[in-house]
CSV table of C-alpha atoms in Angstrom, one decimal:
chain,number,residue,atom,x,y,z
I,1491,MET,CA,0.0,0.0,0.0
I,1492,ASN,CA,1.2,3.5,-0.7
I,1493,TYR,CA,0.7,5.6,2.4
I,1494,THR,CA,1.8,8.9,0.9
I,1495,GLN,CA,-0.1,11.4,-1.2
I,1496,ASN,CA,1.4,12.8,-4.4
I,1497,ASN,CA,2.6,16.3,-4.5
I,1498,PRO,CA,0.1,18.0,-6.8
I,1499,THR,CA,2.8,19.9,-8.7
I,1500,ILE,CA,6.1,18.1,-9.2
I,1501,ALA,CA,4.8,14.6,-8.6
I,1502,ASN,CA,1.8,14.9,-10.8
I,1503,ASN,CA,3.8,16.6,-13.4
I,1504,LEU,CA,6.3,13.7,-13.5
I,1505,TYR,CA,3.6,11.0,-13.4
I,1506,ASN,CA,1.7,12.6,-16.2
I,1507,THR,CA,4.7,12.1,-18.5
I,1508,ILE,CA,4.1,8.4,-18.4
I,1509,SER,CA,2.0,8.5,-21.6
I,1510,PRO,CA,2.6,6.6,-24.8
I,1511,LEU,CA,6.0,7.6,-26.2
I,1512,HIS,CA,5.8,9.7,-29.4
I,1513,TYR,CA,8.9,10.5,-31.3
I,1514,SER,CA,9.3,13.2,-33.9
I,1515,LYS,CA,10.9,12.4,-37.3
I,1516,LYS,CA,14.2,13.8,-36.0
I,1517,ARG,CA,17.1,11.4,-35.8
I,1518,LEU,CA,17.9,10.5,-32.2
I,1519,HIS,CA,21.4,10.2,-30.7
I,1520,PHE,CA,22.7,9.2,-27.3
I,1521,SER,CA,24.8,12.1,-25.9
I,1522,GLY,CA,27.4,9.7,-24.4
I,1523,GLU,CA,28.2,8.0,-27.7
I,1524,ASN,CA,30.8,10.6,-28.9
I,1525,LYS,CA,33.7,11.3,-26.7
I,1526,SER,CA,33.1,15.0,-27.1
I,1527,ASP,CA,29.6,14.6,-25.6
I,1528,SER,CA,30.5,12.3,-22.7
I,1529,MET,CA,30.4,15.2,-20.3
I,1530,ALA,CA,27.4,16.9,-21.8
I,1531,LEU,CA,25.1,18.4,-19.2
I,1532,LEU,CA,21.4,17.7,-19.0
I,1533,VAL,CA,19.3,20.3,-20.8
I,1534,ASN,CA,15.7,21.1,-20.1
I,1535,THR,CA,14.0,19.4,-23.0
I,1536,GLU,CA,16.0,16.2,-23.5
I,1537,VAL,CA,18.3,13.7,-21.7
I,1538,CYS,CA,19.9,11.5,-24.2
I,1539,CYS,CA,18.5,12.5,-27.6
I,1540,ARG,CA,20.5,14.6,-30.1
I,1541,ASN,CA,20.5,15.0,-33.8
I,1542,SER,CA,22.4,12.3,-35.7
I,1543,SER,CA,22.8,11.0,-39.2
I,1544,THR,CA,22.5,7.3,-38.3
I,1545,ASP,CA,20.1,6.8,-35.4
I,1546,THR,CA,16.4,7.3,-36.2
I,1547,ILE,CA,13.2,6.3,-34.7
I,1548,ASN,CA,10.5,7.5,-37.0
I,1549,THR,CA,7.2,6.5,-35.3
I,1550,ASN,CA,4.0,8.5,-34.8
I,1551,PHE,CA,2.5,5.8,-32.6
I,1552,GLU,CA,3.3,4.1,-29.3
I,1553,LEU,CA,6.4,2.1,-29.5
I,1554,PRO,CA,5.8,-1.7,-29.4
I,1555,ASN,CA,7.2,-3.3,-26.2
I,1556,PHE,CA,10.0,-5.2,-28.1
I,1557,VAL,CA,11.3,-1.8,-29.2
I,1558,LYS,CA,10.5,0.2,-26.1
I,1559,LYS,CA,12.7,-2.0,-23.9
I,1560,PHE,CA,15.8,-1.2,-25.9
I,1561,VAL,CA,15.0,2.5,-25.9
I,1562,ARG,CA,14.7,2.3,-22.1
I,1563,LYS,CA,18.0,0.5,-22.0
I,1564,HIS,CA,19.7,3.2,-24.0
I,1565,THR,CA,18.5,5.8,-21.4
I,1566,ALA,CA,19.6,3.5,-18.5
I,1567,VAL,CA,23.1,3.6,-19.8
I,1568,TYR,CA,23.1,7.4,-19.7
I,1569,CYS,CA,21.8,7.2,-16.1
I,1570,MET,CA,24.7,5.0,-15.1
I,1571,THR,CA,27.3,7.3,-16.5
I,1572,ASN,CA,26.0,10.8,-16.1
I,1573,ASP,CA,23.7,12.3,-13.4
I,1574,GLY,CA,22.8,15.4,-15.5
I,1575,VAL,CA,25.5,17.6,-13.9
I,1576,GLU,CA,28.7,15.7,-14.1
I,1577,GLN,CA,30.1,12.4,-15.3
I,1578,ASN,CA,29.8,9.5,-12.8
I,1579,GLU,CA,32.8,8.1,-11.1
I,1580,ASP,CA,31.1,5.3,-9.1
I,1581,LYS,CA,32.8,2.1,-10.1
I,1582,THR,CA,29.7,-0.1,-9.6
I,1583,LEU,CA,27.6,2.2,-11.8
I,1584,ARG,CA,30.2,2.3,-14.5
I,1585,LYS,CA,30.4,-1.4,-14.4
I,1586,PHE,CA,26.6,-1.5,-14.8
I,1587,ALA,CA,26.9,0.8,-17.8
I,1588,THR,CA,29.4,-1.4,-19.5
I,1589,ARG,CA,27.2,-4.5,-19.0
I,1590,LEU,CA,24.2,-2.7,-20.3
I,1591,ALA,CA,26.0,-1.3,-23.3
I,1592,SER,CA,27.2,-4.8,-24.4
I,1593,CYS,CA,23.9,-6.5,-23.9
I,1594,ASN,CA,22.5,-7.8,-27.3
I,1595,SER,CA,25.5,-6.2,-29.0
I,1596,LYS,CA,28.3,-8.7,-28.6
I,1597,VAL,CA,28.3,-12.0,-30.4
I,1598,ASN,CA,27.9,-15.3,-28.6
I,1599,ASP,CA,31.0,-17.2,-29.8
I,1600,PHE,CA,29.6,-20.5,-28.7
I,1601,LEU,CA,26.6,-20.2,-31.0
I,1602,GLU,CA,25.7,-22.8,-33.6
I,1603,PRO,CA,25.0,-22.1,-36.4
I,1604,LYS,CA,27.2,-19.0,-36.7
I,1605,SER,CA,24.6,-16.2,-37.3
I,1606,ILE,CA,22.6,-13.6,-35.6
I,1607,ASP,CA,18.9,-14.1,-36.1
I,1608,ILE,CA,16.0,-11.7,-35.8
I,1609,LYS,CA,13.0,-13.8,-34.9
I,1610,GLU,CA,9.4,-12.7,-35.2
I,1611,GLN,CA,6.3,-14.0,-33.4
I,1612,ILE,CA,2.8,-13.2,-34.4
I,1613,TYR,CA,0.0,-12.9,-31.8
I,1614,LYS,CA,-3.6,-12.0,-32.0
I,1615,ASN,CA,-3.0,-8.4,-30.8
I,1616,GLY,CA,0.3,-7.8,-32.6
I,1617,LYS,CA,3.8,-9.1,-33.1
I,1618,SER,CA,7.0,-9.4,-31.2
I,1619,ARG,CA,10.7,-9.6,-32.3
I,1620,HIS,CA,13.7,-11.1,-30.5
I,1621,ILE,CA,17.4,-11.4,-31.2
I,1622,SER,CA,19.2,-14.7,-30.9
I,1623,GLY,CA,22.9,-15.3,-31.0
I,1624,THR,CA,24.0,-12.4,-28.9
I,1625,ILE,CA,25.3,-12.3,-25.2
I,1626,LYS,CA,22.8,-10.9,-22.6
I,1627,CYS,CA,24.0,-8.9,-19.7
I,1628,GLY,CA,21.9,-10.8,-17.2
I,1629,SER,CA,21.0,-7.8,-15.1
I,1630,PRO,CA,17.2,-8.2,-14.6
I,1631,TRP,CA,16.7,-5.1,-12.3
I,1632,ILE,CA,18.3,-2.5,-14.5
I,1633,CYS,CA,18.2,-4.0,-18.0
I,1634,PRO,CA,14.7,-3.8,-19.5
I,1635,SER,CA,15.5,-6.5,-22.0
I,1636,CYS,CA,16.9,-9.0,-19.6
I,1637,SER,CA,14.1,-8.1,-17.1
I,1638,ALA,CA,11.4,-8.9,-19.6
I,1639,THR,CA,13.2,-12.2,-20.4
I,1640,LEU,CA,13.5,-13.3,-16.8
I,1641,SER,CA,10.0,-12.1,-15.9
I,1642,MET,CA,8.5,-14.2,-18.8
I,1643,THR,CA,10.6,-17.2,-17.8
I,1644,ARG,CA,9.7,-17.1,-14.1
I,1645,GLY,CA,6.1,-16.5,-15.0
I,1646,GLU,CA,6.0,-19.6,-17.2
I,1647,GLN,CA,7.7,-21.7,-14.6
I,1648,LEU,CA,5.4,-20.6,-11.8
I,1649,LYS,CA,2.4,-21.1,-14.0
I,1650,HIS,CA,3.6,-24.6,-14.8
I,1651,MET,CA,4.1,-25.4,-11.2
I,1652,VAL,CA,0.7,-24.0,-10.1
I,1653,GLU,CA,-1.2,-25.8,-12.8
I,1654,CYS,CA,0.6,-29.0,-11.9
I,1655,GLY,CA,-0.2,-28.5,-8.2
I,1656,ARG,CA,-3.9,-27.8,-8.9
I,1657,GLU,CA,-4.2,-31.2,-10.6
I,1658,TYR,CA,-3.2,-32.7,-7.2
I,1659,ASP,CA,-5.6,-30.5,-5.2
I,1660,ARG,CA,-2.9,-28.1,-4.0
I,1661,GLY,CA,-4.0,-24.6,-3.2
I,1662,TYR,CA,-2.3,-21.2,-3.4
I,1663,GLY,CA,-2.6,-17.7,-1.9
I,1664,MET,CA,-0.6,-14.5,-1.7
I,1665,ALA,CA,0.4,-12.5,1.3
I,1666,VAL,CA,1.8,-9.0,0.6
I,1667,LEU,CA,4.1,-7.4,3.2
I,1668,THR,CA,4.9,-3.7,3.0
I,1669,VAL,CA,6.1,-1.0,5.4
I,1670,LYS,CA,5.3,2.7,5.8
I,1671,HIS,CA,7.7,4.9,4.0
I,1672,LYS,CA,8.6,8.5,4.0
I,1673,PRO,CA,9.8,10.7,1.1
I,1674,GLY,CA,13.6,10.8,1.0
I,1675,GLU,CA,13.9,7.5,2.9
I,1676,ALA,CA,16.7,5.3,1.3
I,1677,LEU,CA,15.5,2.3,-0.7
I,1678,ASP,CA,18.2,0.0,0.7
I,1679,LYS,CA,17.1,0.9,4.2
I,1680,LEU,CA,13.5,0.0,3.4
I,1681,GLN,CA,14.6,-3.3,1.8
I,1682,ASP,CA,16.6,-4.2,4.9
I,1683,THR,CA,13.6,-3.4,7.1
I,1684,LEU,CA,11.3,-5.6,5.0
I,1685,THR,CA,13.8,-8.5,5.0
I,1686,ASP,CA,14.4,-8.3,8.7
I,1687,ILE,CA,10.7,-8.3,9.6
I,1688,TRP,CA,9.9,-11.3,7.5
I,1689,ARG,CA,13.1,-13.2,8.6
I,1690,LYS,CA,12.2,-12.8,12.3
I,1691,ALA,CA,8.5,-13.5,11.7
I,1692,ARG,CA,9.2,-16.7,9.8
I,1693,THR,CA,11.1,-18.2,12.7
I,1694,ARG,CA,8.5,-17.4,15.4
I,1695,THR,CA,6.8,-20.5,16.9
I,1696,PRO,CA,3.2,-19.2,16.3
I,1697,MET,CA,4.1,-18.7,12.6
I,1698,ARG,CA,5.5,-22.2,12.3
I,1699,ASP,CA,2.4,-23.6,14.1
I,1700,PHE,CA,0.1,-21.6,11.7
I,1701,LEU,CA,1.9,-22.9,8.6
I,1702,ASN,CA,1.7,-26.5,9.9
I,1703,GLU,CA,-2.0,-26.3,10.9
I,1704,ASN,CA,-3.0,-24.8,7.5
I,1705,LYS,CA,-0.9,-27.3,5.6
I,1706,ILE,CA,1.3,-24.6,4.0
I,1707,ARG,CA,4.4,-26.5,2.9
I,1708,PHE,CA,6.2,-23.8,0.9
I,1709,ILE,CA,6.4,-20.1,0.7
I,1710,HIS,CA,7.7,-18.7,-2.7
I,1711,ARG,CA,8.8,-15.0,-2.6
I,1712,GLY,CA,8.5,-12.2,-5.2
I,1713,TYR,CA,10.0,-8.8,-4.7
I,1714,GLU,CA,8.4,-5.6,-6.2
I,1715,ILE,CA,9.4,-2.0,-6.1
I,1716,MET,CA,7.2,1.0,-6.9
I,1717,ALA,CA,8.0,4.7,-6.6
I,1718,SER,CA,6.4,8.1,-6.5
I,1719,ILE,CA,7.6,11.6,-5.8
I,1720,LYS,CA,6.5,13.8,-2.9
I,1721,ASN,CA,7.7,17.2,-2.0
I,1722,GLY,CA,10.5,16.9,-4.6
I,1723,LYS,CA,11.8,13.7,-3.0
I,1724,PRO,CA,11.8,10.1,-4.0
I,1725,ASP,CA,9.2,8.0,-2.2
I,1726,TRP,CA,10.1,4.3,-2.6
I,1727,HIS,CA,7.5,1.6,-2.0
I,1728,PRO,CA,9.1,-1.9,-1.9
I,1729,HIS,CA,7.1,-4.9,-0.9
I,1730,PHE,CA,7.3,-8.7,-0.8
I,1731,ASN,CA,4.7,-10.9,-2.5
I,1732,PHE,CA,4.7,-14.3,-0.7
I,1733,ILE,CA,3.0,-17.2,-2.4
I,1734,PHE,CA,1.6,-19.7,0.1
I,1735,ASP,CA,1.7,-23.2,-1.4
I,1736,TYR,CA,-0.8,-25.4,0.4
I,1737,ASP,CA,-0.8,-29.2,0.4
I,1738,TYR,CA,-4.6,-28.9,0.5
I,1739,LEU,CA,-7.3,-26.2,0.6
I,1740,PRO,CA,-10.9,-27.0,1.3
I,1741,SER,CA,-13.6,-25.8,-1.1
I,1742,MET,CA,-15.0,-22.4,0.0
I,1743,THR,CA,-17.8,-20.1,-1.1
I,1744,GLU,CA,-16.7,-16.6,-2.0
I,1745,GLU,CA,-18.0,-15.4,1.5
I,1746,GLU,CA,-15.9,-18.1,3.2
I,1747,LYS,CA,-12.9,-17.1,1.2
I,1748,ILE,CA,-13.1,-13.5,2.2
I,1749,LYS,CA,-13.4,-14.5,5.9
I,1750,TYR,CA,-10.4,-16.8,5.6
I,1751,GLU,CA,-8.3,-14.1,3.8
I,1752,PHE,CA,-9.1,-11.5,6.4
I,1753,LYS,CA,-8.4,-13.9,9.3
I,1754,THR,CA,-5.1,-14.9,7.8
I,1755,ALA,CA,-4.0,-11.3,7.1
I,1756,LYS,CA,-4.8,-10.3,10.7
I,1757,PHE,CA,-2.8,-13.3,12.0
I,1758,LEU,CA,0.2,-12.4,9.9
I,1759,TRP,CA,-0.1,-8.8,11.0
I,1760,SER,CA,-0.1,-9.9,14.6
I,1761,ILE,CA,3.2,-11.6,14.1
I,1762,CYS,CA,4.9,-9.0,11.9
I,1763,ASN,CA,3.8,-5.7,13.5
I,1764,PRO,CA,5.4,-6.3,17.0
I,1765,ILE,CA,8.7,-7.0,15.2
I,1766,ALA,CA,8.3,-3.8,13.1
I,1767,VAL,CA,7.6,-1.8,16.3
I,1768,LYS,CA,10.3,-3.3,18.5
I,1769,TYR,CA,13.2,-3.4,16.0
I,1770,HIS,CA,12.4,-0.6,13.6
I,1771,GLY,CA,10.1,1.8,15.4
I,1772,ILE,CA,7.3,1.6,12.8
I,1773,GLU,CA,3.8,0.3,12.8
I,1774,LEU,CA,2.3,-1.8,10.0
I,1775,LYS,CA,-1.1,-0.7,8.8
I,1776,GLN,CA,-3.8,-3.0,10.1
I,1777,PRO,CA,-5.6,-5.2,7.5
I,1778,PHE,CA,-8.9,-3.9,6.3
I,1779,LEU,CA,-11.5,-4.9,3.7
I,1780,GLU,CA,-12.0,-2.7,0.6
I,1781,GLU,CA,-14.6,-3.1,-2.1
I,1782,VAL,CA,-13.0,-3.2,-5.5
I,1783,THR,CA,-15.0,-2.9,-8.8
I,1784,LYS,CA,-13.5,-4.1,-12.1
I,1785,GLU,CA,-14.7,-4.2,-15.6
I,1786,VAL,CA,-15.1,-7.8,-16.8
I,1787,ILE,CA,-15.5,-9.0,-20.3
I,1788,GLY,CA,-17.8,-12.0,-20.4
I,1789,PRO,CA,-19.6,-14.1,-23.1
I,1790,LYS,CA,-22.5,-11.8,-23.1
I,1791,GLY,CA,-20.6,-8.5,-23.1
I,1792,THR,CA,-18.8,-6.2,-20.6
I,1793,PHE,CA,-20.1,-5.8,-17.1
I,1794,LEU,CA,-18.9,-4.5,-13.7
I,1795,LYS,CA,-18.1,-6.9,-10.9
I,1796,SER,CA,-17.4,-6.0,-7.3
I,1797,HIS,CA,-15.7,-7.9,-4.6
I,1798,LEU,CA,-14.1,-7.4,-1.3
I,1799,GLN,CA,-10.3,-7.4,-1.1
I,1800,VAL,CA,-8.0,-7.4,1.9
I,1801,LYS,CA,-5.6,-4.5,2.1
I,1802,GLY,CA,-3.1,-3.1,4.6
I,1803,GLY,CA,0.5,-3.4,5.7
I,1804,VAL,CA,0.0,-7.2,5.6
I,1805,SER,CA,-2.7,-8.4,3.2
I,1806,PHE,CA,-3.7,-11.8,2.0
I,1807,ASN,CA,-5.7,-13.1,-1.0
I,1808,LEU,CA,-6.4,-16.7,-2.1
I,1809,ASP,CA,-5.7,-17.5,-5.7
I,1810,PHE,CA,-9.2,-17.1,-7.4
I,1811,VAL,CA,-9.4,-19.1,-10.6
I,1812,GLU,CA,-11.9,-19.5,-13.4
I,1813,GLU,CA,-14.9,-17.3,-12.6
I,1814,TYR,CA,-12.9,-15.4,-10.0
I,1815,ALA,CA,-9.9,-14.8,-12.3
I,1816,THR,CA,-10.7,-11.1,-12.6
I,1817,LYS,CA,-10.1,-10.7,-8.9
I,1818,PHE,CA,-6.6,-12.0,-8.6
I,1819,GLY,CA,-3.8,-13.2,-10.8
I,1820,LEU,CA,-1.3,-14.9,-8.6
I,1821,VAL,CA,1.3,-15.6,-11.3
I,1822,GLU,CA,1.3,-12.1,-12.8
I,1823,GLU,CA,1.4,-10.4,-9.4
I,1824,ALA,CA,4.4,-12.5,-8.3
I,1825,THR,CA,6.5,-12.4,-11.4
I,1826,ALA,CA,5.5,-9.3,-13.4
I,1827,GLY,CA,5.6,-6.7,-10.7
I,1828,MET,CA,8.3,-4.8,-12.6
I,1829,TYR,CA,5.7,-3.7,-15.1
I,1830,LYS,CA,2.7,-2.8,-12.9
I,1831,SER,CA,1.7,0.7,-12.2
I,1832,GLY,CA,-0.2,1.8,-9.1
I,1833,LYS,CA,-2.4,4.8,-8.3
I,1834,GLY,CA,-0.1,7.7,-8.5
I,1835,SER,CA,3.0,5.5,-8.5
I,1836,PHE,CA,5.2,4.1,-11.2
I,1837,HIS,CA,7.7,1.2,-11.6
I,1838,PRO,CA,11.4,2.1,-12.0
I,1839,PHE,CA,11.5,1.4,-15.8
I,1840,GLN,CA,8.9,4.1,-16.3
I,1841,ILE,CA,11.5,6.6,-14.9
I,1842,LEU,CA,13.4,5.9,-18.1
I,1843,ASP,CA,10.3,6.7,-20.2
I,1844,MET,CA,9.8,10.0,-18.3
I,1845,LEU,CA,13.4,11.0,-18.9
I,1846,ARG,CA,13.1,10.6,-22.6
I,1847,LYS,CA,10.0,12.6,-22.9
I,1848,GLN,CA,10.7,15.4,-25.3
I,1849,ASP,CA,8.6,18.3,-24.0
I,1850,GLU,CA,8.8,21.3,-21.6
I,1851,THR,CA,6.8,19.8,-18.7
I,1852,MET,CA,9.8,19.1,-16.5
I,1853,THR,CA,12.6,21.3,-15.3
I,1854,LYS,CA,16.3,20.3,-15.3
I,1855,GLN,CA,16.2,19.7,-11.6
I,1856,GLU,CA,13.3,17.3,-11.9
I,1857,LYS,CA,15.0,15.3,-14.6
I,1858,ILE,CA,18.2,15.1,-12.5
I,1859,LEU,CA,16.0,13.8,-9.6
I,1860,LEU,CA,14.7,11.0,-11.8
I,1861,ILE,CA,18.2,10.1,-12.9
I,1862,ARG,CA,19.4,9.9,-9.4
I,1863,MET,CA,16.4,7.8,-8.4
I,1864,PHE,CA,17.2,5.3,-11.1
I,1865,ARG,CA,20.8,5.2,-9.9
I,1866,GLU,CA,19.8,4.6,-6.3
I,1867,TYR,CA,17.4,1.9,-7.4
I,1868,ALA,CA,20.3,0.2,-9.5
I,1869,LEU,CA,22.6,0.2,-6.5
I,1870,ALA,CA,20.0,-1.0,-4.0
I,1871,THR,CA,18.9,-4.0,-6.1
I,1872,LYS,CA,22.4,-5.3,-6.8
I,1873,GLY,CA,22.4,-9.0,-6.0
I,1874,LYS,CA,18.7,-9.2,-5.3
I,1875,SER,CA,16.2,-11.6,-6.9
I,1876,PHE,CA,12.7,-10.5,-7.9
I,1877,PHE,CA,11.3,-14.0,-7.6
I,1878,ARG,CA,12.6,-17.2,-5.8
I,1879,PHE,CA,11.0,-20.6,-5.5
I,1880,ALA,CA,10.9,-21.9,-2.0
I,1881,PRO,CA,13.9,-24.1,-1.1
I,1882,GLY,CA,13.2,-27.7,-2.0
I,1883,SER,CA,9.9,-26.9,-3.7
I,1884,VAL,CA,10.9,-27.7,-7.2
I,1885,LYS,CA,12.4,-31.1,-6.2
I,1886,TYR,CA,9.3,-31.9,-4.2
I,1887,TYR,CA,7.1,-31.3,-7.2
I,1888,GLN,CA,9.4,-33.3,-9.4
I,1889,ASP,CA,9.5,-36.3,-7.0
I,1890,ASN,CA,5.7,-36.3,-6.1
I,1891,TYR,CA,4.0,-34.9,-9.2
I,1892,ASP,CA,6.5,-35.7,-12.0
I,1893,LEU,CA,6.8,-31.9,-12.7
I,1894,GLU,CA,9.3,-31.2,-15.5
I,1895,LEU,CA,10.9,-28.0,-14.5
I,1896,ASN,CA,14.6,-26.9,-14.5
I,1897,VAL,CA,15.1,-23.7,-12.6
I,1898,LEU,CA,18.5,-21.9,-12.9
I,1899,ASP,CA,20.0,-18.8,-11.3
I,1900,ASP,CA,18.7,-15.5,-12.7
I,1901,GLU,CA,21.7,-14.7,-15.0
I,1902,LEU,CA,21.9,-18.3,-16.3
I,1903,GLU,CA,18.2,-18.3,-16.9
I,1904,ILE,CA,18.4,-15.2,-19.0
I,1905,GLN,CA,21.4,-16.6,-21.0
I,1906,ALA,CA,19.7,-19.9,-21.5
I,1907,ARG,CA,16.4,-18.5,-22.8
I,1908,GLU,CA,16.0,-19.2,-26.5
I,1909,ALA,CA,14.4,-16.6,-28.6
I,1910,GLN,CA,11.0,-17.8,-30.0
I,1911,GLY,CA,9.5,-17.4,-33.4
I,1912,ASP,CA,10.4,-17.7,-37.1
I,1913,VAL,CA,13.6,-16.2,-38.4
I,1914,PHE,CA,12.7,-12.9,-40.0
I,1915,TYR,CA,16.3,-11.8,-40.9
I,1916,SER,CA,19.6,-13.5,-40.4
I,1917,VAL,CA,22.9,-11.6,-40.2
I,1918,GLU,CA,26.4,-13.0,-40.7
I,1919,LEU,CA,28.6,-12.7,-37.6
I,1920,ARG,CA,31.2,-10.7,-39.5
I,1921,LEU,CA,28.6,-8.1,-40.5
I,1922,TRP,CA,27.1,-8.0,-37.0
I,1923,LYS,CA,30.5,-7.4,-35.4
I,1924,LEU,CA,31.0,-4.4,-37.7
I,1925,PHE,CA,27.5,-3.2,-36.9
I,1926,SER,CA,28.2,-3.5,-33.1
I,1927,PRO,CA,25.0,-1.7,-32.2
I,1928,ASN,CA,24.1,0.3,-29.2
I,1929,SER,CA,20.6,-0.2,-27.7
I,1930,LEU,CA,19.0,2.6,-29.7
I,1931,GLN,CA,20.3,1.1,-32.9
I,1932,VAL,CA,18.9,-2.3,-32.0
I,1933,ALA,CA,15.5,-0.5,-31.4
I,1934,ASN,CA,15.8,1.1,-34.9
I,1935,LEU,CA,16.7,-2.2,-36.4
I,1936,LEU,CA,13.7,-4.0,-34.9
I,1937,LEU,CA,11.3,-1.3,-36.2
I,1938,LYS,CA,12.2,-2.0,-39.8
I,1939,GLU,CA,9.3,-3.5,-41.8
I,1940,THR,CA,11.3,-5.9,-44.0
I,1941,SER,CA,14.5,-7.9,-43.9
I,1942,GLU,CA,15.9,-5.8,-46.8
I,1943,GLU,CA,15.3,-2.6,-44.7
I,1944,MET,CA,17.1,-4.2,-41.8
I,1945,GLU,CA,20.2,-5.0,-43.9
I,1946,GLU,CA,20.2,-1.5,-45.4
I,1947,TYR,CA,20.1,0.0,-41.9
I,1948,ILE,CA,23.0,-2.1,-40.7
I,1949,LEU,CA,25.1,-1.1,-43.7
I,1950,GLU,CA,24.2,2.5,-43.3
I,1951,VAL,CA,25.4,2.5,-39.7
I,1952,ILE,CA,28.6,0.7,-40.6
I,1953,ASN,CA,29.3,3.2,-43.5
I,1954,GLU,CA,28.6,6.2,-41.2
I,1955,ARG,CA,31.0,4.8,-38.6
I,1956,TRP,CA,33.8,4.4,-41.2
I,1957,LYS,CA,33.4,8.0,-42.3
I,1958,GLU,CA,34.0,9.3,-38.7
């Protein structure tokens, strides 16, 4: 839950910039690409876009997600190297920038056959394109491309596990733990507070008894970070999404489910709140019921459906399926939190969208604030995992339910993920090495309508580079 109100001036001004990206027909250029521009200061109307003869995104519509993630990555590199006032000297951030810049640019020398392929998938609502044959940076928190890959992978794995478990009458629910936060409070401090509260709560005897009595064998953990701005300061909102994995859940009516959810949330609060007060001097907001109305698309048309949902510093919701699917999506909540927006809040990758917005709605100081927010976020999440299966859970499912699931560490999972779809355009390694694209050039490449246009663009970039 977000316990702060948005500043009606700066905060709303920044939030309103999260609209579909529209780029003019100017050619865009990252200011850090040329040595002469590496120390360029932030200006009022742009962050990392300048006129260039080689980089162009000519779209009068919202960028598709497979392009947007590379545009975001291009801006992230800027944030890692320049805070809008001076060049960054932090070794960790510079290392991040190097990893991001090489992602999807360098050739995977162990690839067979020896080529770089642009693959295309067609869906009912559009298409998606992926690059196979290149090395990924494996940084899911700060790299929009790798984040999308890992989020999709973990989502598919969790969905596979949950579907398998349901066949054997297992049940699932989600507890959300969050803490009150103040503008200007450091993200790493809030993270440490969350972790400490749950670590202590998990070892309490009443908690262990509760888990045993309710036949909760595993607790899988997802981590999500939202942000807003209040009084010109960052207002971070990190929270844990815990998936309770039941050996068995009895059948309940909707009314019985609400009662069970509320009772469970109040119990979890009774364990976590005293820890928060004693060790961190904060109180967790007590659980409460809130009526939520959503628009539902059914076989007979669209209609509004209302239901009660548990909210608070500790909340709990069972995994409603089938007719209750509009209430709660456990898999999406646990593994796709990086892309979910709240009321008056935004996820960290939207900071990158706001920074690239080419208008006069933000001052230089506001953009510098956003850059520094993304840098703080990058440092705070170093070494963190945004979803982890409970220890021993995968093996348990394999041994008892014949689940076929191979879970790797985050970076290995990203590297091992194979691009899906049919080959749209294939590039020889020699040509790709000469191309050696930055993220914005990858975005331009993926926007091309034909394979011939893709090759023309690659040759154009190479030729322009040789002229310099």
